[in-house]
PDB file of C-alpha atoms in Angstrom:
ATOM      1  CA  UNK A   1      72.774 128.325  58.178  1.00 46.00           C
ATOM      2  CA  UNK A   2      73.151 127.038  61.617  1.00 48.00           C
ATOM      3  CA  UNK A   3      75.766 124.228  62.683  1.00 48.00           C
ATOM      4  CA  UNK A   4      75.118 121.637  65.143  1.00 52.00           C
ATOM      5  CA  UNK A   5      77.022 121.645  67.981  1.00 55.00           C
ATOM      6  CA  UNK A   6      79.405 118.728  68.080  1.00 56.00           C
ATOM      7  CA  UNK A   7      77.726 116.622  70.937  1.00 59.00           C
ATOM      8  CA  UNK A   8      74.400 116.537  69.035  1.00 62.00           C
ATOM      9  CA  UNK A   9      76.390 115.719  65.916  1.00 65.00           C
ATOM     10  CA  UNK A  10      78.024 112.899  67.155  1.00 64.00           C
ATOM     11  CA  UNK A  11      74.604 111.772  69.053  1.00 67.00           C
ATOM     12  CA  UNK A  12      72.973 111.597  65.128  1.00 76.00           C
ATOM     13  CA  UNK A  13      75.769 109.644  63.761  1.00 69.00           C
ATOM     14  CA  UNK A  14      74.957 105.886  63.525  1.00 65.00           C
ATOM     15  CA  UNK A  15      76.478 103.402  65.921  1.00 66.00           C
ATOM     16  CA  UNK A  16      76.145  99.862  64.798  1.00 60.00           C
ATOM     17  CA  UNK A  17      78.372  98.753  67.788  1.00 63.00           C
ATOM     18  CA  UNK A  18      74.927  98.978  69.647  1.00 67.00           C
ATOM     19  CA  UNK A  19      73.374  96.450  67.776  1.00 67.00           C
ATOM     20  CA  UNK A  20      72.938  92.771  69.261  1.00 70.00           C
ATOM     21  CA  UNK A  21      75.620  90.121  68.523  1.00 61.00           C
ATOM     22  CA  UNK A  22      75.086  87.344  66.203  1.00 68.00           C
ATOM     23  CA  UNK A  23      76.102  84.032  67.398  1.00 73.00           C
ATOM     24  CA  UNK A  24      76.409  85.643  70.666  1.00 78.00           C
ATOM     25  CA  UNK A  25      78.893  84.779  73.153  1.00 88.00           C
ATOM     26  CA  UNK A  26      81.271  86.236  75.523  1.00 91.00           C
ATOM     27  CA  UNK A  27      85.055  86.851  74.540  1.00 93.00           C
ATOM     28  CA  UNK A  28      87.928  86.203  76.446  1.00 94.00           C
ATOM     29  CA  UNK A  29      89.764  89.382  75.432  1.00 95.00           C
ATOM     30  CA  UNK A  30      89.171  92.502  73.049  1.00 95.00           C
ATOM     31  CA  UNK A  31      91.384  95.498  72.446  1.00 96.00           C
ATOM     32  CA  UNK A  32      94.269  96.895  70.536  1.00 96.00           C
ATOM     33  CA  UNK A  33      97.896  96.454  69.869  1.00 97.00           C
ATOM     34  CA  UNK A  34     100.772  98.529  69.044  1.00 97.00           C
ATOM     35  CA  UNK A  35      99.632 101.828  70.465  1.00 96.00           C
ATOM     36  CA  UNK A  36     102.224 104.341  70.448  1.00 96.00           C
ATOM     37  CA  UNK A  37     102.556 106.335  73.841  1.00 95.00           C
ATOM     38  CA  UNK A  38     105.228 108.021  76.030  1.00 94.00           C
ATOM     39  CA  UNK A  39     105.737 106.788  79.345  1.00 92.00           C
ATOM     40  CA  UNK A  40     107.636 107.831  82.637  1.00 87.00           C
ATOM     41  CA  UNK A  41     110.052 105.458  83.771  1.00 83.00           C
ATOM     42  CA  UNK A  42     113.033 105.647  86.297  1.00 73.00           C
ATOM     43  CA  UNK A  43     116.457 106.418  84.711  1.00 69.00           C
ATOM     44  CA  UNK A  44     118.653 104.587  87.305  1.00 64.00           C
ATOM     45  CA  UNK A  45     120.467 107.889  88.812  1.00 70.00           C
ATOM     46  CA  UNK A  46     117.250 108.767  90.985  1.00 75.00           C
ATOM     47  CA  UNK A  47     115.305 110.729  88.459  1.00 78.00           C
ATOM     48  CA  UNK A  48     112.983 109.862  85.782  1.00 81.00           C
ATOM     49  CA  UNK A  49     113.222 109.857  82.048  1.00 81.00           C
ATOM     50  CA  UNK A  50     110.193 109.834  79.302  1.00 87.00           C
ATOM     51  CA  UNK A  51     110.647 106.898  76.558  1.00 90.00           C
ATOM     52  CA  UNK A  52     108.374 105.870  73.502  1.00 94.00           C
ATOM     53  CA  UNK A  53     106.468 102.936  74.259  1.00 96.00           C
ATOM     54  CA  UNK A  54     104.052 100.627  72.537  1.00 97.00           C
ATOM     55  CA  UNK A  55     101.244  98.955  74.563  1.00 97.00           C
ATOM     56  CA  UNK A  56      98.886  96.186  73.921  1.00 97.00           C
ATOM     57  CA  UNK A  57      95.510  96.804  75.810  1.00 97.00           C
ATOM     58  CA  UNK A  58      92.699  94.184  76.218  1.00 97.00           C
ATOM     59  CA  UNK A  59      89.760  93.839  78.299  1.00 96.00           C
ATOM     60  CA  UNK A  60      87.379  90.639  78.454  1.00 95.00           C
ATOM     61  CA  UNK A  61      83.814  90.965  76.854  1.00 93.00           C
ATOM     62  CA  UNK A  62      81.790  89.184  79.326  1.00 90.00           C
ATOM     63  CA  UNK A  63      78.409  89.893  78.230  1.00 83.00           C
ATOM     64  CA  UNK A  64      77.474  87.669  75.338  1.00 82.00           C
ATOM     65  CA  UNK A  65      74.882  89.371  73.773  1.00 82.00           C
ATOM     66  CA  UNK A  66      76.866  92.686  73.202  1.00 81.00           C
ATOM     67  CA  UNK A  67      78.599  93.205  69.737  1.00 81.00           C
ATOM     68  CA  UNK A  68      81.447  94.758  70.998  1.00 86.00           C
ATOM     69  CA  UNK A  69      83.271  96.862  73.715  1.00 87.00           C
ATOM     70  CA  UNK A  70      83.953 100.840  73.829  1.00 90.00           C
ATOM     71  CA  UNK A  71      87.214 100.467  71.917  1.00 91.00           C
ATOM     72  CA  UNK A  72      87.541 104.426  71.839  1.00 92.00           C
ATOM     73  CA  UNK A  73      86.963 104.895  75.557  1.00 93.00           C
ATOM     74  CA  UNK A  74      89.303 102.380  76.301  1.00 94.00           C
ATOM     75  CA  UNK A  75      92.065 104.216  73.860  1.00 95.00           C
ATOM     76  CA  UNK A  76      91.490 107.648  75.733  1.00 94.00           C
ATOM     77  CA  UNK A  77      91.590 106.103  79.303  1.00 93.00           C
ATOM     78  CA  UNK A  78      95.086 104.898  78.514  1.00 94.00           C
ATOM     79  CA  UNK A  79      96.312 108.057  77.401  1.00 93.00           C
ATOM     80  CA  UNK A  80      94.935 109.817  80.507  1.00 92.00           C
ATOM     81  CA  UNK A  81      95.973 107.067  83.124  1.00 90.00           C
ATOM     82  CA  UNK A  82      99.700 106.692  81.716  1.00 90.00           C
ATOM     83  CA  UNK A  83      99.749 110.879  81.565  1.00 89.00           C
ATOM     84  CA  UNK A  84      98.746 111.031  84.968  1.00 87.00           C
ATOM     85  CA  UNK A  85     100.627 107.791  86.642  1.00 86.00           C
ATOM     86  CA  UNK A  86     104.488 106.687  86.170  1.00 86.00           C
ATOM     87  CA  UNK A  87     104.930 102.747  85.236  1.00 90.00           C
ATOM     88  CA  UNK A  88     104.742 101.223  88.972  1.00 89.00           C
ATOM     89  CA  UNK A  89     102.532  98.503  90.141  1.00 92.00           C
ATOM     90  CA  UNK A  90     100.256 101.200  91.355  1.00 91.00           C
ATOM     91  CA  UNK A  91     100.124 103.151  88.436  1.00 91.00           C
ATOM     92  CA  UNK A  92      99.411  99.732  86.175  1.00 94.00           C
ATOM     93  CA  UNK A  93      96.630  98.860  88.790  1.00 94.00           C
ATOM     94  CA  UNK A  94      95.227 102.284  88.006  1.00 93.00           C
ATOM     95  CA  UNK A  95      95.192 101.707  83.874  1.00 94.00           C
ATOM     96  CA  UNK A  96      94.009  98.500  84.073  1.00 96.00           C
ATOM     97  CA  UNK A  97      90.941  99.517  86.743  1.00 96.00           C
ATOM     98  CA  UNK A  98      90.303 102.710  84.392  1.00 95.00           C
ATOM     99  CA  UNK A  99      89.962 100.068  81.331  1.00 95.00           C
ATOM    100  CA  UNK A 100      87.641  98.143  83.313  1.00 95.00           C
ATOM    101  CA  UNK A 101      85.659 101.311  84.404  1.00 94.00           C
ATOM    102  CA  UNK A 102      85.444 102.817  80.777  1.00 94.00           C
ATOM    103  CA  UNK A 103      83.510  99.789  79.786  1.00 92.00           C
ATOM    104  CA  UNK A 104      80.303 100.573  81.855  1.00 90.00           C
ATOM    105  CA  UNK A 105      79.734  96.674  83.059  1.00 91.00           C
ATOM    106  CA  UNK A 106      81.041  94.992  79.882  1.00 92.00           C
ATOM    107  CA  UNK A 107      84.249  93.698  81.167  1.00 94.00           C
ATOM    108  CA  UNK A 108      85.645  92.383  84.518  1.00 95.00           C
ATOM    109  CA  UNK A 109      89.352  92.173  83.357  1.00 96.00           C
ATOM    110  CA  UNK A 110      91.726  93.766  81.839  1.00 97.00           C
ATOM    111  CA  UNK A 111      95.469  92.905  80.390  1.00 97.00           C
ATOM    112  CA  UNK A 112      98.143  95.370  79.084  1.00 97.00           C
ATOM    113  CA  UNK A 113     101.570  94.424  77.431  1.00 97.00           C
ATOM    114  CA  UNK A 114     104.106  97.511  77.672  1.00 97.00           C
ATOM    115  CA  UNK A 115     107.375  97.716  75.390  1.00 97.00           C
ATOM    116  CA  UNK A 116     109.934 100.260  75.876  1.00 96.00           C
ATOM    117  CA  UNK A 117     113.824 101.060  75.977  1.00 94.00           C
ATOM    118  CA  UNK A 118     114.857 101.617  79.335  1.00 91.00           C
ATOM    119  CA  UNK A 119     117.736 104.168  79.239  1.00 87.00           C
ATOM    120  CA  UNK A 120     120.017 104.012  82.286  1.00 89.00           C
ATOM    121  CA  UNK A 121     123.195 106.006  82.973  1.00 89.00           C
ATOM    122  CA  UNK A 122     126.235 103.956  83.364  1.00 94.00           C
ATOM    123  CA  UNK A 123     129.394 104.838  84.766  1.00 95.00           C
ATOM    124  CA  UNK A 124     132.761 103.951  83.464  1.00 97.00           C
ATOM    125  CA  UNK A 125     134.982 101.100  84.785  1.00 97.00           C
ATOM    126  CA  UNK A 126     137.773 103.804  85.781  1.00 97.00           C
ATOM    127  CA  UNK A 127     137.828 107.059  83.835  1.00 97.00           C
ATOM    128  CA  UNK A 128     135.370 110.134  85.101  1.00 97.00           C
ATOM    129  CA  UNK A 129     132.762 109.654  82.159  1.00 97.00           C
ATOM    130  CA  UNK A 130     129.645 107.831  81.864  1.00 95.00           C
ATOM    131  CA  UNK A 131     126.875 107.254  78.986  1.00 95.00           C
ATOM    132  CA  UNK A 132     123.610 106.204  78.279  1.00 91.00           C
ATOM    133  CA  UNK A 133     122.741 102.428  77.736  1.00 93.00           C
ATOM    134  CA  UNK A 134     119.588 100.933  76.483  1.00 93.00           C
ATOM    135  CA  UNK A 135     117.681  97.709  77.900  1.00 96.00           C
ATOM    136  CA  UNK A 136     114.751  96.110  76.293  1.00 97.00           C
ATOM    137  CA  UNK A 137     111.858  95.908  78.468  1.00 97.00           C
ATOM    138  CA  UNK A 138     108.186  94.223  78.362  1.00 98.00           C
ATOM    139  CA  UNK A 139     105.949  94.418  81.210  1.00 97.00           C
ATOM    140  CA  UNK A 140     102.923  92.181  81.467  1.00 98.00           C
ATOM    141  CA  UNK A 141      99.985  93.469  83.530  1.00 97.00           C
ATOM    142  CA  UNK A 142      96.863  91.219  84.047  1.00 97.00           C
ATOM    143  CA  UNK A 143      93.960  92.624  86.699  1.00 97.00           C
ATOM    144  CA  UNK A 144      91.347  90.007  87.484  1.00 95.00           C
ATOM    145  CA  UNK A 145      89.080  89.558  90.247  1.00 92.00           C
ATOM    146  CA  UNK A 146      90.813  92.833  91.896  1.00 91.00           C
ATOM    147  CA  UNK A 147      94.188  90.672  91.632  1.00 95.00           C
ATOM    148  CA  UNK A 148      97.158  92.124  90.098  1.00 96.00           C
ATOM    149  CA  UNK A 149      99.541  89.991  88.453  1.00 96.00           C
ATOM    150  CA  UNK A 150     103.024  91.558  87.116  1.00 97.00           C
ATOM    151  CA  UNK A 151     105.563  89.528  84.730  1.00 97.00           C
ATOM    152  CA  UNK A 152     108.788  91.683  84.273  1.00 98.00           C
ATOM    153  CA  UNK A 153     111.105  91.106  80.949  1.00 98.00           C
ATOM    154  CA  UNK A 154     114.169  92.582  79.868  1.00 98.00           C
ATOM    155  CA  UNK A 155     117.406  92.201  78.731  1.00 98.00           C
ATOM    156  CA  UNK A 156     121.055  92.513  79.644  1.00 98.00           C
ATOM    157  CA  UNK A 157     124.226  92.234  77.537  1.00 98.00           C
ATOM    158  CA  UNK A 158     127.378  91.505  78.415  1.00 98.00           C
ATOM    159  CA  UNK A 159     130.875  89.797  76.842  1.00 98.00           C
ATOM    160  CA  UNK A 160     131.583  86.369  77.499  1.00 98.00           C
ATOM    161  CA  UNK A 161     135.265  84.994  76.929  1.00 97.00           C
ATOM    162  CA  UNK A 162     135.405  81.098  76.548  1.00 96.00           C
ATOM    163  CA  UNK A 163     137.251  79.157  79.442  1.00 97.00           C
ATOM    164  CA  UNK A 164     138.477  76.742  77.066  1.00 96.00           C
ATOM    165  CA  UNK A 165     139.645  79.088  74.530  1.00 96.00           C
ATOM    166  CA  UNK A 166     141.751  80.593  77.252  1.00 96.00           C
ATOM    167  CA  UNK A 167     143.229  77.511  78.495  1.00 97.00           C
ATOM    168  CA  UNK A 168     144.361  77.047  74.839  1.00 97.00           C
ATOM    169  CA  UNK A 169     145.560  80.490  74.640  1.00 96.00           C
ATOM    170  CA  UNK A 170     147.643  79.892  77.836  1.00 95.00           C
ATOM    171  CA  UNK A 171     149.341  77.065  76.795  1.00 96.00           C
ATOM    172  CA  UNK A 172     150.159  78.517  73.404  1.00 96.00           C
ATOM    173  CA  UNK A 173     152.059  81.340  75.421  1.00 95.00           C
ATOM    174  CA  UNK A 174     153.838  79.046  77.559  1.00 95.00           C
ATOM    175  CA  UNK A 175     154.929  77.152  74.935  1.00 95.00           C
ATOM    176  CA  UNK A 176     156.427  79.888  73.156  1.00 95.00           C
ATOM    177  CA  UNK A 177     157.988  81.515  76.047  1.00 93.00           C
ATOM    178  CA  UNK A 178     159.682  77.736  76.671  1.00 93.00           C
ATOM    179  CA  UNK A 179     160.670  78.245  72.993  1.00 93.00           C
ATOM    180  CA  UNK A 180     162.093  81.622  73.146  1.00 91.00           C
ATOM    181  CA  UNK A 181     164.114  81.000  76.532  1.00 91.00           C
ATOM    182  CA  UNK A 182     165.341  77.561  75.875  1.00 91.00           C
ATOM    183  CA  UNK A 183     169.037  78.610  76.584  1.00 84.00           C
ATOM    184  CA  UNK A 184     168.333  81.794  78.649  1.00 81.00           C
ATOM    185  CA  UNK A 185     169.735  80.813  82.605  1.00 81.00           C
ATOM    186  CA  UNK A 186     169.173  82.718  84.627  1.00 86.00           C
ATOM    187  CA  UNK A 187     166.374  84.932  83.289  1.00 88.00           C
ATOM    188  CA  UNK A 188     165.526  87.903  84.925  1.00 91.00           C
ATOM    189  CA  UNK A 189     162.473  89.725  85.723  1.00 92.00           C
ATOM    190  CA  UNK A 190     162.892  92.801  83.491  1.00 94.00           C
ATOM    191  CA  UNK A 191     163.723  90.222  80.543  1.00 93.00           C
ATOM    192  CA  UNK A 192     160.146  88.617  81.090  1.00 93.00           C
ATOM    193  CA  UNK A 193     158.234  91.738  81.588  1.00 94.00           C
ATOM    194  CA  UNK A 194     159.809  92.790  78.318  1.00 94.00           C
ATOM    195  CA  UNK A 195     158.883  89.830  76.473  1.00 92.00           C
ATOM    196  CA  UNK A 196     155.409  89.616  77.663  1.00 93.00           C
ATOM    197  CA  UNK A 197     154.760  93.354  76.810  1.00 94.00           C
ATOM    198  CA  UNK A 198     156.074  92.520  73.152  1.00 94.00           C
ATOM    199  CA  UNK A 199     153.887  90.926  70.554  1.00 94.00           C
ATOM    200  CA  UNK A 200     156.105  87.480  71.175  1.00 94.00           C
ATOM    201  CA  UNK A 201     154.131  87.581  74.581  1.00 92.00           C
ATOM    202  CA  UNK A 202     150.885  86.741  72.907  1.00 93.00           C
ATOM    203  CA  UNK A 203     151.087  83.623  71.023  1.00 93.00           C
ATOM    204  CA  UNK A 204     147.186  83.225  71.054  1.00 94.00           C
ATOM    205  CA  UNK A 205     143.814  85.107  72.484  1.00 94.00           C
ATOM    206  CA  UNK A 206     140.960  83.634  73.665  1.00 95.00           C
ATOM    207  CA  UNK A 207     138.005  84.217  71.865  1.00 94.00           C
ATOM    208  CA  UNK A 208     135.114  86.529  73.671  1.00 95.00           C
ATOM    209  CA  UNK A 209     131.724  87.640  71.835  1.00 96.00           C
ATOM    210  CA  UNK A 210     128.598  89.935  72.877  1.00 97.00           C
ATOM    211  CA  UNK A 211     126.196  87.995  74.796  1.00 98.00           C
ATOM    212  CA  UNK A 212     122.518  88.837  76.268  1.00 98.00           C
ATOM    213  CA  UNK A 213     120.386  87.577  79.064  1.00 98.00           C
ATOM    214  CA  UNK A 214     116.736  87.475  78.606  1.00 98.00           C
ATOM    215  CA  UNK A 215     115.102  87.420  82.067  1.00 98.00           C
ATOM    216  CA  UNK A 216     111.257  87.305  83.065  1.00 98.00           C
ATOM    217  CA  UNK A 217     110.252  87.508  86.437  1.00 98.00           C
ATOM    218  CA  UNK A 218     106.632  87.327  88.018  1.00 97.00           C
ATOM    219  CA  UNK A 219     106.749  89.731  90.815  1.00 96.00           C
ATOM    220  CA  UNK A 220     105.056  89.296  94.137  1.00 94.00           C
ATOM    221  CA  UNK A 221     102.526  91.489  94.907  1.00 87.00           C
ATOM    222  CA  UNK A 222     103.356  93.403  98.089  1.00 82.00           C
ATOM    223  CA  UNK A 223     106.502  95.433  96.541  1.00 83.00           C
ATOM    224  CA  UNK A 224     105.699  99.104  95.329  1.00 83.00           C
ATOM    225  CA  UNK A 225     107.952  99.269  92.804  1.00 86.00           C
ATOM    226  CA  UNK A 226     109.063  97.359  89.329  1.00 91.00           C
ATOM    227  CA  UNK A 227     112.595  96.386  90.332  1.00 93.00           C
ATOM    228  CA  UNK A 228     114.229  96.788  87.139  1.00 94.00           C
ATOM    229  CA  UNK A 229     117.147  98.990  87.773  1.00 93.00           C
ATOM    230  CA  UNK A 230     117.914  96.772  90.816  1.00 94.00           C
ATOM    231  CA  UNK A 231     117.711  93.341  88.732  1.00 97.00           C
ATOM    232  CA  UNK A 232     119.824  94.850  86.093  1.00 97.00           C
ATOM    233  CA  UNK A 233     122.372  96.358  88.471  1.00 96.00           C
ATOM    234  CA  UNK A 234     122.650  92.671  90.398  1.00 98.00           C
ATOM    235  CA  UNK A 235     122.798  90.381  86.961  1.00 98.00           C
ATOM    236  CA  UNK A 236     125.391  92.887  85.620  1.00 98.00           C
ATOM    237  CA  UNK A 237     127.650  92.388  88.817  1.00 98.00           C
ATOM    238  CA  UNK A 238     127.109  88.579  89.123  1.00 98.00           C
ATOM    239  CA  UNK A 239     127.705  88.337  85.296  1.00 98.00           C
ATOM    240  CA  UNK A 240     131.021  90.662  85.643  1.00 98.00           C
ATOM    241  CA  UNK A 241     131.342  91.730  82.222  1.00 98.00           C
ATOM    242  CA  UNK A 242     128.519  94.230  81.426  1.00 97.00           C
ATOM    243  CA  UNK A 243     128.617  96.118  77.837  1.00 97.00           C
ATOM    244  CA  UNK A 244     130.318  99.354  78.747  1.00 97.00           C
ATOM    245  CA  UNK A 245     129.213 103.021  77.110  1.00 96.00           C
ATOM    246  CA  UNK A 246     131.860 105.730  77.510  1.00 95.00           C
ATOM    247  CA  UNK A 247     135.018 104.227  77.312  1.00 96.00           C
ATOM    248  CA  UNK A 248     138.846 105.415  77.318  1.00 97.00           C
ATOM    249  CA  UNK A 249     141.863 103.281  77.345  1.00 97.00           C
ATOM    250  CA  UNK A 250     141.812 102.948  80.997  1.00 97.00           C
ATOM    251  CA  UNK A 251     138.417 101.380  80.831  1.00 97.00           C
ATOM    252  CA  UNK A 252     139.106  99.216  77.917  1.00 97.00           C
ATOM    253  CA  UNK A 253     141.912  97.671  79.803  1.00 97.00           C
ATOM    254  CA  UNK A 254     139.723  97.142  83.064  1.00 97.00           C
ATOM    255  CA  UNK A 255     137.266  95.404  81.154  1.00 97.00           C
ATOM    256  CA  UNK A 256     139.724  93.030  79.283  1.00 96.00           C
ATOM    257  CA  UNK A 257     141.057  92.293  83.068  1.00 97.00           C
ATOM    258  CA  UNK A 258     137.344  91.846  83.669  1.00 97.00           C
ATOM    259  CA  UNK A 259     136.559  89.669  81.127  1.00 97.00           C
ATOM    260  CA  UNK A 260     139.792  87.730  82.172  1.00 96.00           C
ATOM    261  CA  UNK A 261     138.706  87.381  85.818  1.00 97.00           C
ATOM    262  CA  UNK A 262     135.058  85.962  84.329  1.00 97.00           C
ATOM    263  CA  UNK A 263     135.636  83.465  82.069  1.00 98.00           C
ATOM    264  CA  UNK A 264     132.570  81.530  81.083  1.00 98.00           C
ATOM    265  CA  UNK A 265     130.453  79.274  79.029  1.00 97.00           C
ATOM    266  CA  UNK A 266     126.550  79.728  78.385  1.00 98.00           C
ATOM    267  CA  UNK A 267     126.182  77.271  81.283  1.00 98.00           C
ATOM    268  CA  UNK A 268     128.095  79.232  83.648  1.00 98.00           C
ATOM    269  CA  UNK A 269     126.333  82.263  82.683  1.00 98.00           C
ATOM    270  CA  UNK A 270     122.786  80.858  83.050  1.00 98.00           C
ATOM    271  CA  UNK A 271     123.637  79.661  86.581  1.00 98.00           C
ATOM    272  CA  UNK A 272     124.794  83.076  87.809  1.00 98.00           C
ATOM    273  CA  UNK A 273     121.889  84.628  86.489  1.00 98.00           C
ATOM    274  CA  UNK A 274     119.953  81.916  88.239  1.00 98.00           C
ATOM    275  CA  UNK A 275     121.824  82.855  91.344  1.00 98.00           C
ATOM    276  CA  UNK A 276     120.492  86.149  91.695  1.00 98.00           C
ATOM    277  CA  UNK A 277     116.981  85.558  90.506  1.00 98.00           C
ATOM    278  CA  UNK A 278     116.317  82.744  92.808  1.00 98.00           C
ATOM    279  CA  UNK A 279     117.680  84.728  96.082  1.00 97.00           C
ATOM    280  CA  UNK A 280     115.526  87.862  95.235  1.00 97.00           C
ATOM    281  CA  UNK A 281     112.360  87.932  97.637  1.00 96.00           C
ATOM    282  CA  UNK A 282     110.443  90.387  95.451  1.00 96.00           C
ATOM    283  CA  UNK A 283     110.415  87.481  92.669  1.00 97.00           C
ATOM    284  CA  UNK A 284     107.911  84.420  92.712  1.00 96.00           C
ATOM    285  CA  UNK A 285     109.136  82.830  89.658  1.00 97.00           C
ATOM    286  CA  UNK A 286     111.743  83.393  87.072  1.00 98.00           C
ATOM    287  CA  UNK A 287     112.855  81.884  83.575  1.00 98.00           C
ATOM    288  CA  UNK A 288     115.998  83.295  81.765  1.00 98.00           C
ATOM    289  CA  UNK A 289     117.832  82.333  78.420  1.00 98.00           C
ATOM    290  CA  UNK A 290     121.617  83.399  77.665  1.00 98.00           C
ATOM    291  CA  UNK A 291     122.760  83.143  74.323  1.00 98.00           C
ATOM    292  CA  UNK A 292     126.472  83.907  73.230  1.00 98.00           C
ATOM    293  CA  UNK A 293     126.567  85.252  70.024  1.00 97.00           C
ATOM    294  CA  UNK A 294     129.847  83.074  68.780  1.00 93.00           C
ATOM    295  CA  UNK A 295     132.720  84.410  67.640  1.00 93.00           C
ATOM    296  CA  UNK A 296     134.177  81.066  66.802  1.00 93.00           C
ATOM    297  CA  UNK A 297     131.151  79.269  65.162  1.00 93.00           C
ATOM    298  CA  UNK A 298     128.559  80.771  62.954  1.00 93.00           C
ATOM    299  CA  UNK A 299     125.619  79.756  65.326  1.00 96.00           C
ATOM    300  CA  UNK A 300     124.979  80.764  68.980  1.00 96.00           C
ATOM    301  CA  UNK A 301     125.280  78.930  72.399  1.00 97.00           C
ATOM    302  CA  UNK A 302     122.433  79.137  74.387  1.00 98.00           C
ATOM    303  CA  UNK A 303     121.256  78.148  77.769  1.00 98.00           C
ATOM    304  CA  UNK A 304     117.883  78.433  79.518  1.00 98.00           C
ATOM    305  CA  UNK A 305     117.107  77.982  83.691  1.00 98.00           C
ATOM    306  CA  UNK A 306     113.874  78.725  85.676  1.00 98.00           C
ATOM    307  CA  UNK A 307     112.647  78.513  89.069  1.00 97.00           C
ATOM    308  CA  UNK A 308     111.127  80.485  92.320  1.00 97.00           C
ATOM    309  CA  UNK A 309     112.095  83.001  94.424  1.00 96.00           C
ATOM    310  CA  UNK A 310     113.002  82.261  97.895  1.00 95.00           C
ATOM    311  CA  UNK A 311     110.114  81.253 100.128  1.00 90.00           C
ATOM    312  CA  UNK A 312     108.468  84.393 102.015  1.00 82.00           C
TER     313      UNK A 312
END
């Protein structure tokens, strides 16, 4: 018995998608969500790393009488294009245009959401060590009438030490010092240093907590790269206390010193974030939310800010 070729067998299968649509009308978006796929992204050290991602991909259905899009073609072209192109504005444009082309005239626009965790290699503060740090990333890309719109979202973790708590701690330390040395005249610097290094020299410590800045920026079209690493670096430098990876004792001490030099409420952190984003010429507009996951309270302290990049 002969077996039909795969192509002829596929041609003989019923295709109800070719039937005319009832209640005919065009649809804004049709596609798939949660597609698992690997992508190549910058590693922060001049190279690239492959990471697991999830993609939502849709096209419009502009032909009112057509029952549906070519879903399998959309899926296959997505795999082909992301295997061929890195995640850059040009690469994403190729993916979206290929998605439109795969529909053979049914569609004129395409949109994509890409979610992954960027892995960036980060140096220790003082020791000769480094470690990988993850940053949640979401990219939204829309190709419509030949125009590409890109929105980059990501999160940055940092430490926040409360200025009020720091002031109260300093007062408690000063009062204990006055109590312990009330009758000591004169006081040598060596005695004071030994006291400060002892447990008596720390009457209170300010509360600090892990915190997060969630940022979303609409990018201007004239730039060729997604500025994820540059924006992460700039925000971490502005906040001053990014959470660390590899940590030895000298790194932990340096981190404690950075916290003391960067006391901040959530309002202060939001303003620091805005100062970076509002000065970046690659950004059209931005919105950001900072959350301080309080160690003093069972609730979080949150501040949001939005604005535009500098005038071109």
